[in-house]
XYZ file of C-alpha atoms in Angstrom:
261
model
C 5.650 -22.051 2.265
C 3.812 -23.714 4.572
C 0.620 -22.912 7.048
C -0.367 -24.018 10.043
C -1.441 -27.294 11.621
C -2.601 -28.732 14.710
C -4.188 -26.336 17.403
C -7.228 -26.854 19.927
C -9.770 -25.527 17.929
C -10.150 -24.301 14.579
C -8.927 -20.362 14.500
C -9.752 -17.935 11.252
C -6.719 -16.365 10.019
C -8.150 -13.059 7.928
C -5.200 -11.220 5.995
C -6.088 -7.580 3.955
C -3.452 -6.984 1.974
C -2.944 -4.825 -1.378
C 0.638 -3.851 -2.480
C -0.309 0.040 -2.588
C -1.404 2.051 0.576
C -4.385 4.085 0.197
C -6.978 1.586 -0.244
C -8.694 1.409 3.121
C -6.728 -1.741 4.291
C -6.022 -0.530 7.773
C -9.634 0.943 8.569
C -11.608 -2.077 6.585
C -9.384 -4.750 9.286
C -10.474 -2.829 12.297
C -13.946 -2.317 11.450
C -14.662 -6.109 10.533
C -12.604 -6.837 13.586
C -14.419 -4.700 15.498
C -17.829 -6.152 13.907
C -16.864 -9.638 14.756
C -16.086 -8.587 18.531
C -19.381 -6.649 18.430
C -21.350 -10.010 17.423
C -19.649 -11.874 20.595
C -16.160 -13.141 19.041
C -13.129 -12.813 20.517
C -10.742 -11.302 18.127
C -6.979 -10.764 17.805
C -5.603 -7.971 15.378
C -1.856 -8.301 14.210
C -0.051 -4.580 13.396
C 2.223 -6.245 10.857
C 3.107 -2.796 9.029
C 5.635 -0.803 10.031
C 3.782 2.128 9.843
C 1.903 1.256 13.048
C -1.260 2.397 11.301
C -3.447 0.510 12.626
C -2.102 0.386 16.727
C -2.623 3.736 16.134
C -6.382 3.560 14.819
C -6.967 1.422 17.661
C -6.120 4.411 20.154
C -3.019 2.748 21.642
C 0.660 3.989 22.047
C 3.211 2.405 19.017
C 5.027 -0.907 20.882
C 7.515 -3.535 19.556
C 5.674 -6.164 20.311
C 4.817 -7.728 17.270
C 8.783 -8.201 16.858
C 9.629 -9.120 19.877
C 6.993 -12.222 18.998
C 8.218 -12.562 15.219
C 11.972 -12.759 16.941
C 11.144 -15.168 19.874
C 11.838 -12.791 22.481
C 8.175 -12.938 23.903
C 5.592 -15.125 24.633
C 3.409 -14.927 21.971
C 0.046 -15.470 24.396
C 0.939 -12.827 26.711
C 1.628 -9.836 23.426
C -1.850 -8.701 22.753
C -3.610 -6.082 24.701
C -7.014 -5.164 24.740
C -8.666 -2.671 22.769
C -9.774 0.258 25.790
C -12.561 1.511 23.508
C -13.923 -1.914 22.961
C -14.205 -2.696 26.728
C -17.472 -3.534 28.066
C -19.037 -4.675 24.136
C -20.213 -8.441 23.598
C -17.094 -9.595 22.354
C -13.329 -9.417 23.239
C -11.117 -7.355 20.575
C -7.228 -7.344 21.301
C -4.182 -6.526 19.156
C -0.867 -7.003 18.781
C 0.841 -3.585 18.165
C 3.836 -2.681 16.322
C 6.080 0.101 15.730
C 8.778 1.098 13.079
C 11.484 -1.355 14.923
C 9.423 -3.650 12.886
C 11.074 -3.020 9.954
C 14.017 -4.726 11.168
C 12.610 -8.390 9.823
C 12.442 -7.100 6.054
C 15.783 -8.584 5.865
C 14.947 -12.057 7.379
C 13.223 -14.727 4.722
C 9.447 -14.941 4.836
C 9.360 -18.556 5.894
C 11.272 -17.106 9.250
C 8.754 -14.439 9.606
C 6.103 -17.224 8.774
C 6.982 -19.097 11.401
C 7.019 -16.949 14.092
C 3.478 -15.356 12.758
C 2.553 -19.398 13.257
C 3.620 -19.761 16.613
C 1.357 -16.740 17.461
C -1.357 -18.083 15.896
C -1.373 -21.357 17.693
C -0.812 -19.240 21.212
C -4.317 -17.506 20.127
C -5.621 -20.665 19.461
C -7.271 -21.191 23.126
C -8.523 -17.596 23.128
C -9.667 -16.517 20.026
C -12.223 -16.821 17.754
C -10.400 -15.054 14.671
C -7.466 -13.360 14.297
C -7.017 -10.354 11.836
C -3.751 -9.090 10.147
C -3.069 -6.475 8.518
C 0.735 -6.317 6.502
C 2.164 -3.321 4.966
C 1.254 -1.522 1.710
C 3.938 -2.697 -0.636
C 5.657 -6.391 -1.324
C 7.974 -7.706 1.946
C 8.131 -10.961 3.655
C 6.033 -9.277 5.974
C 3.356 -9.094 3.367
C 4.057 -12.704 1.974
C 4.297 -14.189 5.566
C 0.794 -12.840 6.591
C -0.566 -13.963 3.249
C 1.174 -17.722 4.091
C -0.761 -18.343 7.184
C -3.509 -17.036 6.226
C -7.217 -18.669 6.071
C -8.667 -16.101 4.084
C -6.758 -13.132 2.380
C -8.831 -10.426 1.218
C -7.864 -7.421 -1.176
C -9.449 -4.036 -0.371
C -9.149 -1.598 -3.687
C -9.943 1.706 -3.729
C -10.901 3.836 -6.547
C -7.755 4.683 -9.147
C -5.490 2.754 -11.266
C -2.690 2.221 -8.466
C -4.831 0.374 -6.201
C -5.964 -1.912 -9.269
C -2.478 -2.861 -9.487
C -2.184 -3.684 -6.099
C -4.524 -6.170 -6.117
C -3.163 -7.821 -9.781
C 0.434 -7.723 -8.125
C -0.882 -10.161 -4.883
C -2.595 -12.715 -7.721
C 0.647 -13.075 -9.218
C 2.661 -12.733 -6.445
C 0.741 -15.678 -4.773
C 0.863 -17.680 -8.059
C 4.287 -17.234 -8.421
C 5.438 -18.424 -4.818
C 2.902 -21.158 -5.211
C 0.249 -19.921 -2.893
C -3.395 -20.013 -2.926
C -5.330 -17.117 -5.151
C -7.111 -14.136 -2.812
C -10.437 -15.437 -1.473
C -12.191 -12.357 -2.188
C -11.796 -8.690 -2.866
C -14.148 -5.442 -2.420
C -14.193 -1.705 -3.810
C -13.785 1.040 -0.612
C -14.350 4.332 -0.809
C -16.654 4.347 -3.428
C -18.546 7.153 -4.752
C -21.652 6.191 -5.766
C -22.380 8.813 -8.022
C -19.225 8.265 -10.157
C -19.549 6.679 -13.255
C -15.474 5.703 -12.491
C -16.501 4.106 -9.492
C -19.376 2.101 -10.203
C -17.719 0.312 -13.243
C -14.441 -0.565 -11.157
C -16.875 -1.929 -8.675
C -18.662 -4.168 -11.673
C -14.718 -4.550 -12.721
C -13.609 -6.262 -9.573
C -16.712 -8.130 -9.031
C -16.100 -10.213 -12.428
C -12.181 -10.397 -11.099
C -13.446 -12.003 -7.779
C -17.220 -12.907 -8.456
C -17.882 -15.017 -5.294
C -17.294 -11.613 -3.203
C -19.674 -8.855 -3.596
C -18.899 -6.092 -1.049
C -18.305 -2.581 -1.380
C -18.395 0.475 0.950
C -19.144 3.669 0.194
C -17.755 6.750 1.092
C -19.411 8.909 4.072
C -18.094 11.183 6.386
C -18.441 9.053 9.196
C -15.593 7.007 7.780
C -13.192 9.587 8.144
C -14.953 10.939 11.319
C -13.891 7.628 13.036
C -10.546 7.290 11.585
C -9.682 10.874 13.176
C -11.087 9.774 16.269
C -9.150 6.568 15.964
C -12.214 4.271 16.873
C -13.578 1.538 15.332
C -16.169 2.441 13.067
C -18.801 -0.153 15.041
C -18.239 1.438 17.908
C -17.865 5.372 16.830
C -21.372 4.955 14.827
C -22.873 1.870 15.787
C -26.530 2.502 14.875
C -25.907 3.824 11.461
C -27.153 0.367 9.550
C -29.902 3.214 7.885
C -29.619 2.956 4.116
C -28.048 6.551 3.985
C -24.968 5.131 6.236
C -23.089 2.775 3.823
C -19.675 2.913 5.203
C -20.843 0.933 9.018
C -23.333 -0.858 5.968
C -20.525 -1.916 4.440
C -18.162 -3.494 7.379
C -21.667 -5.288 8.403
C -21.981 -6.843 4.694
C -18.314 -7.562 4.482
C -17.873 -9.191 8.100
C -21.028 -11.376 6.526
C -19.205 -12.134 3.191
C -15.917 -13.580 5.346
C -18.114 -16.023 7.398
C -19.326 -17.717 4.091
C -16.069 -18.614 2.815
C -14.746 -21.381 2.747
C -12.645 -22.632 5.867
């Protein structure tokens, strides 16, 4: 399956993806998105789950447009709209939003869906600095499509068994259709004082060693997940040692800009 090529300027593709829900997928894409904006990029997020998780965690009302891009029914440069919390902040942070009309294009091949993911990445191309997508919790084309055009694909696994799975079942999944292996993965959630957590943190650090990120779980992660803010923005001075969760994003935003192109 192929990627993309050409464009005016070099655009980072950034896919989270773990085949079970739970793991912090939606909230980890929005908080490095919203870290990027926050450091002076322009970013585009991609609601490519039909769940509408994240349009929702980004405090906007559930839209088709995502499909009406994926189905060539509209301009893919004029489908993102700006984040309302984010207005005013360094950057420029804009997304794509979806609803559960999406799920109409789990019947269509992931090359198709591919495609039109492609031609909306080349449309953000003159605007954006990265683009961040986030696919749905369990294997579709959506989930292979986004992991296609991808420039980096990162797993997010969160403490338990399941999510462990998840991220074995991408590896093979993307060795199996020929793809390239994850570029990274990171523990969320963690507990710090759990004996559980801190060896499946040591556990996925020797799966993916050249990625060494982990966030910790606070309140103030779920505090801006019920507020449906980016976590940047709902605490951004809480870089103090006792604050790992906005710690965390900061580290992990870091990790994705030393990776290779």
């Amino acid at each position: 399956m192929g990627g993309r090529q050409g464009g005016t300027k070099k655009i980072r593709a950034i896919t989270f993806t773990n085949l079970k829900g739970g793991t912090a997928k939606t909230t980890s894409a929005l908080s490095v998105a919203a870290q990027l904006a926050a450091w002076g990029r322009a970013v585009l997020l991609v609601d490519l789950d039909p769940q509408h998780s994240l349009t929702l965690s980004a405090g906007l009302p559930p839209s088709d447009d995502v499909l009406a891009v994926l189905t060539g029914e509209r301009d893919p440069s004029c489908s993102g709209r700006p984040v309302e919390s984010f207005a005013g902040a360094p950057g420029r942070l804009d997304i794509v939003t979806s609803d559960r009309s999406l799920a109409e294009v789990e019947g269509l091949p992931a090359q198709a869906v591919a495609d039109g993911l492609t031609e909306l990445l080349r449309a953000a191309e003159s605007a954006f600095d990265y683009v961040v997508i986030d696919p749905p919790p369990q294997s579709s084309p959506l989930v292979v499509a986004a992991y296609a055009v991808a420039d980096i694909r990162i797993v997010p696994v969160a403490s338990g068994r399941a999510a462990l799975d998840g991220l074995v079942g991408i590896r093979s999944m993307a060795a199996a259709l020929g793809l390239p292996d994850i570029d990274g993965a990171f523990v969320a959630r963690v507990n710090a004082q759990s004996v559980h957590d801190r060896a499946l943190v040591e556990h996925v650090r020797g799966l993916v060693p050249r990625f060494d990120a982990f966030v910790r779980e606070t309140v103030t992660v779920r505090e801006a997940e019920m507020s449906r803010e980016p976590l940047p923005l709902f605490a951004p001075r809480s870089t103090a040692a006792e604050d790992a969760a906005a710690k965390g994003a900061a580290a992990l935003t870091r990790e994705l800009k030393r990776l290779p192109s």
